[in-house]
Structure formats: structure tokens, C-alpha cells
């Protein structure tokens, strides 16, 4: 077994561990945080980062052709769509009139909103 | 796929990741059922979608087959579209006006 193969396996294992860790952080944030907005923040950042790390492990495993290229496309897609979806959810929560947890308030409208 | 490694058993790492991700998906179901407001449930469903994408990616690593990467990409697209559609439906009462 060559050195390059060994390095590849170590990098893949490391990326899988990091991805699982971020998935755990995101889902615990979803379960434990007190507010829709807080929960949305936790999941949309941490869970996306975890899935992207797993995709990166796939890229290291498969190389820059075929499935590896598809997983790079998956990373780009996740990084574009996850903030968009989170923004849509929080906007709909605001329009439904859901309050913040603490004494935080929405900023004043400037008139051209 | 090199499975006979001297240093790490990669299949064990993949299996542990699969178990963790599956357990987290089940835990997120608690927020779907209990969540006080509708956006809470939508956020939880979005998280479940991302977790299932991660499960598909881990399964692709586990089996060493590239086909499941395509599956995870399609799941990501469906999750995004469903999140947008549900949040539109919640505020407007209709998806296509």
C-alpha cells in the first residue's frame, strides 16, 4: 500500500469525522435553541457545512471525474440553496408575526422596504 | 476502493457516520412533531432533508459507488424546492398566484 493511498484514507476519515460532528452540532441546535430564528441559524450553517464536508470526502475518494465532479456540484448547490431557504423561512415567520425569544426587536423600516 | 488498510478501517468510520446521521434524523423528527409554530416544523423538515443528503453521501462512500452521489443531489434539489414552496404557502396561502 503506497503512501499516497494512506494519505488519501486519512484525509477521507478526517473529513467524515468533521462532517458528522457538524451534523451533530446543527441538529442539537435545532433541538435545544429557544426560537425559530435561532434554530434556523444553527441548522442552515452547521448542517450545510457537515454535508459539504461529506461531499468533499467523496471528492477525495473518487477523484476529479464522474462522481467526484458531481459531489463538487453538490457542494456548490448546497452553499447556494441553504441560505436562500433559511431566508424564506425566516421571512415567512416574520410575516406570521412570530416574536423573538429575548427582548430583541426587528429594526425600524426605512420606508423603501 | 482500498479496503485492506493497515492504519484505519474506513468501513467502520463510514458505518459510524451512517449511524450518527440516522440517529440525528430521527431526533429531528421530535421538532417536527412538537415544534410550537409552523416555521419550526419547516426548519426541522429542512434539517431532515440535509441529513438525508448526508446519509446518501455516506452510503456512496460505504458502497464505493458513484450512483448514490446523484441520488443525494436530487434529494438536495427536492428539499430546496419543497422548503421554498411550503414557506410561500404559509404566508400567501397559495403557491402559484
Coordinates of C-alpha atoms in Angstrom, one line a residue:
Chain A
X1 CA 0.0 0.0 0.0
X2 CA 1.5 3.3 -1.1
X3 CA 2.0 6.5 0.8
X4 CA -0.5 8.4 -1.4
X5 CA -3.2 5.9 -0.7
X6 CA -2.5 6.1 3.0
X7 CA -2.8 9.9 3.0
X8 CA -6.0 9.7 1.0
X9 CA -7.6 7.3 3.5
X10 CA -6.5 9.5 6.4
X11 CA -8.0 12.6 4.7
X12 CA -11.2 10.8 3.9
X13 CA -11.6 9.6 7.5
X14 CA -10.9 13.1 8.9
X15 CA -13.5 14.7 6.6
X16 CA -16.1 12.1 7.5
X17 CA -15.5 12.7 11.2
X18 CA -15.7 16.5 10.8
X19 CA -18.9 16.2 8.7
X20 CA -20.5 14.0 11.3
X21 CA -19.5 16.5 14.1
X22 CA -21.1 19.4 12.2
X23 CA -24.3 17.4 11.6
X24 CA -24.4 16.7 15.4
X25 CA -23.9 20.4 16.2
X26 CA -26.6 21.5 13.8
X27 CA -29.2 19.0 14.9
X28 CA -28.5 19.7 18.6
X29 CA -29.0 23.4 17.9
X30 CA -32.4 22.6 16.2
X31 CA -33.4 20.6 19.3
X32 CA -32.1 22.9 22.1
X33 CA -32.3 26.5 21.0
X34 CA -35.3 28.5 22.1
X35 CA -36.5 30.3 19.0
X36 CA -37.4 29.7 15.3
X37 CA -34.7 32.2 14.2
X38 CA -32.0 30.7 16.5
X39 CA -32.9 27.2 15.3
X40 CA -32.9 28.3 11.6
X41 CA -29.4 29.9 12.1
X42 CA -28.0 26.7 13.7
X43 CA -29.3 24.3 11.1
X44 CA -28.7 26.4 8.0
X45 CA -25.0 26.9 8.8
X46 CA -23.8 23.8 10.7
X47 CA -25.8 21.1 8.8
X48 CA -24.8 22.5 5.4
X49 CA -21.2 22.5 6.5
X50 CA -21.4 18.9 7.6
X51 CA -23.0 17.7 4.4
X52 CA -20.4 19.7 2.4
X53 CA -17.6 18.0 4.3
X54 CA -19.1 14.6 3.4
X55 CA -19.3 15.6 -0.2
X56 CA -15.6 16.7 0.0
X57 CA -14.7 13.3 1.3
X58 CA -16.5 11.8 -1.7
X59 CA -14.4 14.0 -4.0
X60 CA -11.2 12.9 -2.3
X61 CA -12.4 9.3 -2.6
X62 CA -13.5 9.3 -6.3
X63 CA -11.1 11.8 -7.9
X64 CA -12.0 14.7 -10.2
X65 CA -14.0 12.7 -12.7
X66 CA -17.5 11.2 -12.6
X67 CA -19.0 11.0 -9.1
X68 CA -16.3 13.3 -7.7
X69 CA -17.3 16.1 -10.0
X70 CA -20.9 15.5 -9.1
X71 CA -20.1 15.9 -5.5
X72 CA -18.4 19.2 -6.2
X73 CA -21.5 20.4 -7.9
X74 CA -23.4 19.2 -4.8
X75 CA -21.3 21.4 -2.6
X76 CA -21.9 24.5 -4.7
X77 CA -25.6 23.7 -4.8
X78 CA -25.9 23.4 -1.0
X79 CA -24.0 26.6 -0.4
X80 CA -26.3 28.5 -2.7
X81 CA -29.7 27.0 -1.7
X82 CA -29.3 26.6 2.1
X83 CA -29.2 30.4 2.9
X84 CA -32.0 31.0 0.4
X85 CA -34.3 28.5 2.0
X86 CA -33.4 29.8 5.5
X87 CA -34.1 33.3 4.5
X88 CA -37.5 32.3 3.0
X89 CA -38.5 30.5 6.2
X90 CA -37.5 33.4 8.5
X91 CA -39.3 35.9 6.3
X92 CA -42.5 33.8 6.4
X93 CA -42.0 33.5 10.2
X94 CA -41.8 37.3 10.5
X95 CA -44.9 37.8 8.3
X96 CA -46.7 35.3 10.6
X97 CA -45.8 37.6 13.5
X98 CA -43.6 35.2 15.5
X99 CA -41.8 37.1 18.2
X100 CA -38.1 36.9 19.2
X101 CA -37.2 34.9 22.3
X102 CA -35.5 37.7 24.3
X103 CA -36.0 41.5 24.1
X104 CA -34.6 41.7 20.6
X105 CA -36.7 43.6 18.0
X106 CA -36.9 44.0 14.3
X107 CA -35.1 47.1 13.0
X108 CA -37.3 50.1 12.0
X109 CA -38.5 50.1 8.4
X110 CA -36.8 52.8 6.3
X111 CA -39.8 53.3 4.1
X112 CA -38.4 51.8 0.9
X113 CA -38.6 48.3 2.2
Chain B
X1 CA -11.5 1.4 -3.2
X2 CA -8.8 0.3 -0.9
X3 CA -10.5 -1.7 1.9
X4 CA -7.5 -3.5 3.3
X5 CA -5.8 -0.6 5.1
X6 CA -3.3 -1.2 7.8
X7 CA -4.0 2.1 9.6
X8 CA -7.7 2.8 9.6
X9 CA -10.7 0.6 8.9
X10 CA -12.6 3.1 6.7
X11 CA -15.7 0.9 6.5
X12 CA -16.0 1.3 10.3
X13 CA -15.7 5.1 10.0
X14 CA -18.4 5.1 7.3
X15 CA -20.7 2.9 9.4
X16 CA -20.3 5.1 12.5
X17 CA -21.1 8.2 10.4
X18 CA -24.2 6.4 9.0
X19 CA -25.4 5.5 12.5
X20 CA -24.8 9.1 13.8
X21 CA -26.6 10.7 10.8
X22 CA -29.6 8.3 11.0
X23 CA -30.0 8.9 14.8
X24 CA -29.9 12.7 14.2
X25 CA -32.6 12.4 11.5
X26 CA -34.8 10.5 14.0
X27 CA -34.1 13.2 16.7
X28 CA -35.0 16.0 14.3
X29 CA -38.4 14.3 13.9
X30 CA -39.1 15.4 17.5
X31 CA -39.1 19.0 16.4
X32 CA -41.4 18.2 13.5
X33 CA -44.0 16.7 15.9
X34 CA -43.6 19.1 18.8
X35 CA -42.4 22.4 17.2
X36 CA -44.6 25.2 18.6
X37 CA -45.1 27.0 15.3
X38 CA -45.3 26.1 11.6
X39 CA -41.9 27.6 10.6
X40 CA -40.3 25.4 13.4
X41 CA -41.6 22.3 11.6
X42 CA -40.4 23.6 8.2
X43 CA -36.9 24.2 9.6
X44 CA -36.9 20.7 11.1
X45 CA -38.0 19.2 7.8
X46 CA -35.2 21.1 6.0
X47 CA -32.8 19.7 8.5
X48 CA -34.1 16.2 7.9
X49 CA -33.6 16.8 4.2
X50 CA -30.0 17.9 4.7
X51 CA -29.4 14.9 6.9
X52 CA -30.8 12.5 4.3
X53 CA -28.5 14.1 1.7
X54 CA -25.6 13.4 4.1
X55 CA -26.8 9.8 4.6
X56 CA -26.8 9.3 0.8
X57 CA -23.3 10.7 0.5
X58 CA -22.1 8.4 3.3
X59 CA -23.8 5.4 1.7
X60 CA -22.0 6.3 -1.6
X61 CA -18.7 6.3 0.4
X62 CA -19.6 3.0 2.1
X63 CA -20.5 1.1 -1.1
X64 CA -17.9 2.8 -3.2
X65 CA -20.4 3.5 -5.9
X66 CA -20.9 6.9 -7.6
X67 CA -24.5 6.4 -8.3
X68 CA -25.6 7.5 -4.8
X69 CA -24.0 10.9 -5.3
X70 CA -26.5 11.6 -8.0
X71 CA -29.3 10.4 -5.6
X72 CA -28.1 12.8 -2.9
X73 CA -28.0 15.7 -5.4
X74 CA -31.6 15.0 -6.5
X75 CA -32.6 14.8 -2.8
X76 CA -31.0 18.2 -2.2
X77 CA -32.9 19.8 -5.1
X78 CA -36.2 18.3 -3.9
X79 CA -35.6 19.6 -0.4
X80 CA -34.8 23.1 -1.5
X81 CA -37.9 23.3 -3.7
X82 CA -40.2 21.9 -1.0
X83 CA -38.8 24.4 1.5
X84 CA -39.5 27.3 -0.8
X85 CA -43.0 26.0 -1.7
X86 CA -44.0 25.5 1.9
X87 CA -42.8 28.9 3.1
X88 CA -44.6 30.5 0.2
X89 CA -47.8 28.6 1.1
X90 CA -47.6 29.6 4.7
X91 CA -47.5 33.4 4.0
X92 CA -49.6 33.7 0.8
X93 CA -52.0 30.8 1.3
X94 CA -51.2 29.8 -2.2
X95 CA -48.1 28.8 -4.1
X96 CA -48.9 30.0 -7.6
X97 CA -50.8 33.2 -7.7

